[in-house]
């Protein structure tokens, strides 16, 4: 899902789709303000979804002689460390500190959740399968209306957004029934 697709979908919901589409195609002044505001709203919504509802997971391999690993050494902005494993895949204990993680020295794999980086219009979302463009478009519409001072419309879009979040959050993989064996 690209940011541009999601912004265009949100713009269609809000009734300013033609202006925003024209801005993306011609890079003129028409629709520039709306497109920039919608991009800011996209980044807010993506961050909210990642931190509060559908966490994004990453795993990095790193090495330390002392066992102290700075959070800045990871590829993404760490929110919560889920576990640490040694080079053979065994779980190993770790302790969290404000600016680093302390574990056994050597090569380790750290699993963690992260917050997405701020996106531009040509970037892709970090959410590939967990969240749909429609979910983000509803959230963007709610944020946009709130920023514009359209509180009643914002409340309506927010209710739809929260319903879509509940549906995405509650979605579980299909269960497989085992075949029965008859005597």
PDB file of N, CA, C and O in Angstrom, residues 15-55:
ATOM      1  N   UNK A  15     -14.171  14.450  -0.396  1.00  0.00           N
ATOM      2  CA  UNK A  15     -14.725  15.291  -1.452  1.00  0.00           C
ATOM      3  C   UNK A  15     -13.726  16.237  -2.093  1.00  0.00           C
ATOM      4  O   UNK A  15     -14.114  17.132  -2.841  1.00  0.00           O
ATOM      5  N   UNK A  16     -12.440  16.053  -1.834  1.00  0.00           N
ATOM      6  CA  UNK A  16     -11.424  16.906  -2.469  1.00  0.00           C
ATOM      7  C   UNK A  16     -10.473  16.059  -3.312  1.00  0.00           C
ATOM      8  O   UNK A  16      -9.323  16.434  -3.525  1.00  0.00           O
ATOM      9  N   UNK A  17     -10.979  14.959  -3.812  1.00  0.00           N
ATOM     10  CA  UNK A  17     -10.157  14.016  -4.565  1.00  0.00           C
ATOM     11  C   UNK A  17      -9.592  14.581  -5.849  1.00  0.00           C
ATOM     12  O   UNK A  17      -8.442  14.325  -6.190  1.00  0.00           O
ATOM     13  N   UNK A  18     -10.385  15.360  -6.578  1.00  0.00           N
ATOM     14  CA  UNK A  18      -9.920  15.920  -7.846  1.00  0.00           C
ATOM     15  C   UNK A  18      -8.774  16.902  -7.643  1.00  0.00           C
ATOM     16  O   UNK A  18      -7.804  16.891  -8.389  1.00  0.00           O
ATOM     17  N   UNK A  19      -8.874  17.748  -6.619  1.00  0.00           N
ATOM     18  CA  UNK A  19      -7.823  18.733  -6.351  1.00  0.00           C
ATOM     19  C   UNK A  19      -6.512  18.042  -5.972  1.00  0.00           C
ATOM     20  O   UNK A  19      -5.440  18.407  -6.457  1.00  0.00           O
ATOM     21  N   UNK A  20      -6.602  17.048  -5.115  1.00  0.00           N
ATOM     22  CA  UNK A  20      -5.406  16.339  -4.660  1.00  0.00           C
ATOM     23  C   UNK A  20      -4.801  15.532  -5.809  1.00  0.00           C
ATOM     24  O   UNK A  20      -3.578  15.503  -5.983  1.00  0.00           O
ATOM     25  N   UNK A  21      -5.644  14.900  -6.601  1.00  0.00           N
ATOM     26  CA  UNK A  21      -5.166  14.127  -7.753  1.00  0.00           C
ATOM     27  C   UNK A  21      -4.449  15.049  -8.740  1.00  0.00           C
ATOM     28  O   UNK A  21      -3.394  14.704  -9.273  1.00  0.00           O
ATOM     29  N   UNK A  22      -5.007  16.217  -8.951  1.00  0.00           N
ATOM     30  CA  UNK A  22      -4.391  17.192  -9.850  1.00  0.00           C
ATOM     31  C   UNK A  22      -3.022  17.633  -9.314  1.00  0.00           C
ATOM     32  O   UNK A  22      -2.065  17.782 -10.077  1.00  0.00           O
ATOM     33  N   UNK A  23      -2.923  17.818  -8.017  1.00  0.00           N
ATOM     34  CA  UNK A  23      -1.640  18.197  -7.419  1.00  0.00           C
ATOM     35  C   UNK A  23      -0.603  17.098  -7.627  1.00  0.00           C
ATOM     36  O   UNK A  23       0.542  17.369  -7.999  1.00  0.00           O
ATOM     37  N   UNK A  24      -0.974  15.841  -7.391  1.00  0.00           N
ATOM     38  CA  UNK A  24      -0.032  14.739  -7.549  1.00  0.00           C
ATOM     39  C   UNK A  24       0.415  14.580  -9.005  1.00  0.00           C
ATOM     40  O   UNK A  24       1.550  14.211  -9.274  1.00  0.00           O
ATOM     41  N   UNK A  25      -0.487  14.852  -9.951  1.00  0.00           N
ATOM     42  CA  UNK A  25      -0.151  14.677 -11.365  1.00  0.00           C
ATOM     43  C   UNK A  25       0.661  15.837 -11.920  1.00  0.00           C
ATOM     44  O   UNK A  25       1.574  15.641 -12.702  1.00  0.00           O
ATOM     45  N   UNK A  26       0.325  17.080 -11.527  1.00  0.00           N
ATOM     46  CA  UNK A  26       0.949  18.245 -12.137  1.00  0.00           C
ATOM     47  C   UNK A  26       1.901  18.990 -11.215  1.00  0.00           C
ATOM     48  O   UNK A  26       2.616  19.879 -11.668  1.00  0.00           O
ATOM     49  N   UNK A  27       1.907  18.686  -9.931  1.00  0.00           N
ATOM     50  CA  UNK A  27       2.750  19.360  -8.939  1.00  0.00           C
ATOM     51  C   UNK A  27       2.553  20.881  -8.958  1.00  0.00           C
ATOM     52  O   UNK A  27       3.477  21.641  -8.732  1.00  0.00           O
ATOM     53  N   UNK A  28       1.342  21.310  -9.210  1.00  0.00           N
ATOM     54  CA  UNK A  28       1.026  22.738  -9.183  1.00  0.00           C
ATOM     55  C   UNK A  28       0.603  23.164  -7.789  1.00  0.00           C
ATOM     56  O   UNK A  28       0.811  22.462  -6.804  1.00  0.00           O
ATOM     57  N   UNK A  29       0.010  24.328  -7.712  1.00  0.00           N
ATOM     58  CA  UNK A  29      -0.436  24.853  -6.426  1.00  0.00           C
ATOM     59  C   UNK A  29      -1.833  24.367  -6.051  1.00  0.00           C
ATOM     60  O   UNK A  29      -2.209  24.398  -4.891  1.00  0.00           O
ATOM     61  N   UNK A  30      -2.603  23.930  -7.031  1.00  0.00           N
ATOM     62  CA  UNK A  30      -3.955  23.458  -6.759  1.00  0.00           C
ATOM     63  C   UNK A  30      -3.902  22.157  -5.963  1.00  0.00           C
ATOM     64  O   UNK A  30      -3.296  21.183  -6.396  1.00  0.00           O
ATOM     65  N   UNK A  31      -4.508  22.155  -4.813  1.00  0.00           N
ATOM     66  CA  UNK A  31      -4.569  20.961  -3.986  1.00  0.00           C
ATOM     67  C   UNK A  31      -3.331  20.708  -3.143  1.00  0.00           C
ATOM     68  O   UNK A  31      -3.272  19.718  -2.420  1.00  0.00           O
ATOM     69  N   UNK A  32      -2.334  21.591  -3.210  1.00  0.00           N
ATOM     70  CA  UNK A  32      -1.097  21.379  -2.467  1.00  0.00           C
ATOM     71  C   UNK A  32      -1.337  21.384  -0.962  1.00  0.00           C
ATOM     72  O   UNK A  32      -0.850  20.510  -0.241  1.00  0.00           O
ATOM     73  N   UNK A  33      -2.117  22.336  -0.485  1.00  0.00           N
ATOM     74  CA  UNK A  33      -2.382  22.446   0.951  1.00  0.00           C
ATOM     75  C   UNK A  33      -3.102  21.201   1.463  1.00  0.00           C
ATOM     76  O   UNK A  33      -2.740  20.639   2.495  1.00  0.00           O
ATOM     77  N   UNK A  34      -4.115  20.760   0.718  1.00  0.00           N
ATOM     78  CA  UNK A  34      -4.866  19.570   1.118  1.00  0.00           C
ATOM     79  C   UNK A  34      -3.983  18.327   1.114  1.00  0.00           C
ATOM     80  O   UNK A  34      -4.029  17.509   2.036  1.00  0.00           O
ATOM     81  N   UNK A  35      -3.142  18.184   0.078  1.00  0.00           N
ATOM     82  CA  UNK A  35      -2.274  17.012  -0.024  1.00  0.00           C
ATOM     83  C   UNK A  35      -1.268  16.975   1.124  1.00  0.00           C
ATOM     84  O   UNK A  35      -1.018  15.908   1.702  1.00  0.00           O
ATOM     85  N   UNK A  36      -0.699  18.126   1.470  1.00  0.00           N
ATOM     86  CA  UNK A  36       0.264  18.163   2.571  1.00  0.00           C
ATOM     87  C   UNK A  36      -0.407  17.865   3.908  1.00  0.00           C
ATOM     88  O   UNK A  36       0.155  17.158   4.745  1.00  0.00           O
ATOM     89  N   UNK A  37      -1.606  18.382   4.100  1.00  0.00           N
ATOM     90  CA  UNK A  37      -2.334  18.103   5.335  1.00  0.00           C
ATOM     91  C   UNK A  37      -2.701  16.622   5.417  1.00  0.00           C
ATOM     92  O   UNK A  37      -2.576  16.002   6.476  1.00  0.00           O
ATOM     93  N   UNK A  38      -3.130  16.047   4.297  1.00  0.00           N
ATOM     94  CA  UNK A  38      -3.471  14.626   4.272  1.00  0.00           C
ATOM     95  C   UNK A  38      -2.235  13.758   4.526  1.00  0.00           C
ATOM     96  O   UNK A  38      -2.330  12.719   5.188  1.00  0.00           O
ATOM     97  N   UNK A  39      -1.069  14.182   4.043  1.00  0.00           N
ATOM     98  CA  UNK A  39       0.161  13.441   4.302  1.00  0.00           C
ATOM     99  C   UNK A  39       0.508  13.468   5.792  1.00  0.00           C
ATOM    100  O   UNK A  39       0.873  12.443   6.371  1.00  0.00           O
ATOM    101  N   UNK A  40       0.360  14.632   6.430  1.00  0.00           N
ATOM    102  CA  UNK A  40       0.598  14.714   7.884  1.00  0.00           C
ATOM    103  C   UNK A  40      -0.374  13.809   8.636  1.00  0.00           C
ATOM    104  O   UNK A  40       0.010  13.117   9.581  1.00  0.00           O
ATOM    105  N   UNK A  41      -1.622  13.801   8.195  1.00  0.00           N
ATOM    106  CA  UNK A  41      -2.632  12.951   8.831  1.00  0.00           C
ATOM    107  C   UNK A  41      -2.292  11.477   8.639  1.00  0.00           C
ATOM    108  O   UNK A  41      -2.490  10.673   9.551  1.00  0.00           O
ATOM    109  N   UNK A  42      -1.786  11.109   7.458  1.00  0.00           N
ATOM    110  CA  UNK A  42      -1.376   9.722   7.228  1.00  0.00           C
ATOM    111  C   UNK A  42      -0.321   9.306   8.238  1.00  0.00           C
ATOM    112  O   UNK A  42      -0.411   8.228   8.829  1.00  0.00           O
ATOM    113  N   UNK A  43       0.700  10.142   8.427  1.00  0.00           N
ATOM    114  CA  UNK A  43       1.772   9.813   9.366  1.00  0.00           C
ATOM    115  C   UNK A  43       1.257   9.689  10.793  1.00  0.00           C
ATOM    116  O   UNK A  43       1.686   8.801  11.536  1.00  0.00           O
ATOM    117  N   UNK A  44       0.307  10.534  11.171  1.00  0.00           N
ATOM    118  CA  UNK A  44      -0.296  10.428  12.505  1.00  0.00           C
ATOM    119  C   UNK A  44      -1.051   9.110  12.669  1.00  0.00           C
ATOM    120  O   UNK A  44      -0.923   8.424  13.687  1.00  0.00           O
ATOM    121  N   UNK A  45      -1.835   8.765  11.662  1.00  0.00           N
ATOM    122  CA  UNK A  45      -2.651   7.548  11.734  1.00  0.00           C
ATOM    123  C   UNK A  45      -1.772   6.302  11.728  1.00  0.00           C
ATOM    124  O   UNK A  45      -1.988   5.376  12.518  1.00  0.00           O
ATOM    125  N   UNK A  46      -0.755   6.269  10.863  1.00  0.00           N
ATOM    126  CA  UNK A  46       0.125   5.099  10.815  1.00  0.00           C
ATOM    127  C   UNK A  46       0.835   4.903  12.153  1.00  0.00           C
ATOM    128  O   UNK A  46       0.954   3.782  12.646  1.00  0.00           O
ATOM    129  N   UNK A  47       1.279   5.999  12.747  1.00  0.00           N
ATOM    130  CA  UNK A  47       1.947   5.924  14.038  1.00  0.00           C
ATOM    131  C   UNK A  47       0.978   5.436  15.122  1.00  0.00           C
ATOM    132  O   UNK A  47       1.332   4.594  15.951  1.00  0.00           O
ATOM    133  N   UNK A  48      -0.246   5.956  15.130  1.00  0.00           N
ATOM    134  CA  UNK A  48      -1.237   5.542  16.121  1.00  0.00           C
ATOM    135  C   UNK A  48      -1.561   4.053  15.999  1.00  0.00           C
ATOM    136  O   UNK A  48      -1.618   3.342  17.002  1.00  0.00           O
ATOM    137  N   UNK A  49      -1.755   3.594  14.777  1.00  0.00           N
ATOM    138  CA  UNK A  49      -2.086   2.178  14.568  1.00  0.00           C
ATOM    139  C   UNK A  49      -0.936   1.294  15.037  1.00  0.00           C
ATOM    140  O   UNK A  49      -1.150   0.281  15.701  1.00  0.00           O
ATOM    141  N   UNK A  50       0.301   1.689  14.725  1.00  0.00           N
ATOM    142  CA  UNK A  50       1.471   0.879  15.108  1.00  0.00           C
ATOM    143  C   UNK A  50       1.681   0.852  16.618  1.00  0.00           C
ATOM    144  O   UNK A  50       2.066  -0.171  17.174  1.00  0.00           O
ATOM    145  N   UNK A  51       1.430   1.966  17.291  1.00  0.00           N
ATOM    146  CA  UNK A  51       1.694   2.023  18.727  1.00  0.00           C
ATOM    147  C   UNK A  51       0.554   1.470  19.573  1.00  0.00           C
ATOM    148  O   UNK A  51       0.800   0.888  20.626  1.00  0.00           O
ATOM    149  N   UNK A  52      -0.682   1.628  19.121  1.00  0.00           N
ATOM    150  CA  UNK A  52      -1.822   1.292  19.969  1.00  0.00           C
ATOM    151  C   UNK A  52      -2.607   0.043  19.559  1.00  0.00           C
ATOM    152  O   UNK A  52      -3.279  -0.548  20.396  1.00  0.00           O
ATOM    153  N   UNK A  53      -2.555  -0.354  18.300  1.00  0.00           N
ATOM    154  CA  UNK A  53      -3.451  -1.424  17.858  1.00  0.00           C
ATOM    155  C   UNK A  53      -2.749  -2.609  17.205  1.00  0.00           C
ATOM    156  O   UNK A  53      -2.913  -3.742  17.639  1.00  0.00           O
ATOM    157  N   UNK A  54      -2.011  -2.371  16.148  1.00  0.00           N
ATOM    158  CA  UNK A  54      -1.371  -3.454  15.401  1.00  0.00           C
ATOM    159  C   UNK A  54       0.136  -3.210  15.357  1.00  0.00           C
ATOM    160  O   UNK A  54       0.641  -2.561  14.452  1.00  0.00           O
ATOM    161  N   UNK A  55       0.867  -3.699  16.343  1.00  0.00           N
ATOM    162  CA  UNK A  55       2.305  -3.405  16.393  1.00  0.00           C
ATOM    163  C   UNK A  55       3.057  -3.961  15.186  1.00  0.00           C
ATOM    164  O   UNK A  55       2.685  -4.984  14.620  1.00  0.00           O
TER     165      UNK A  55
END
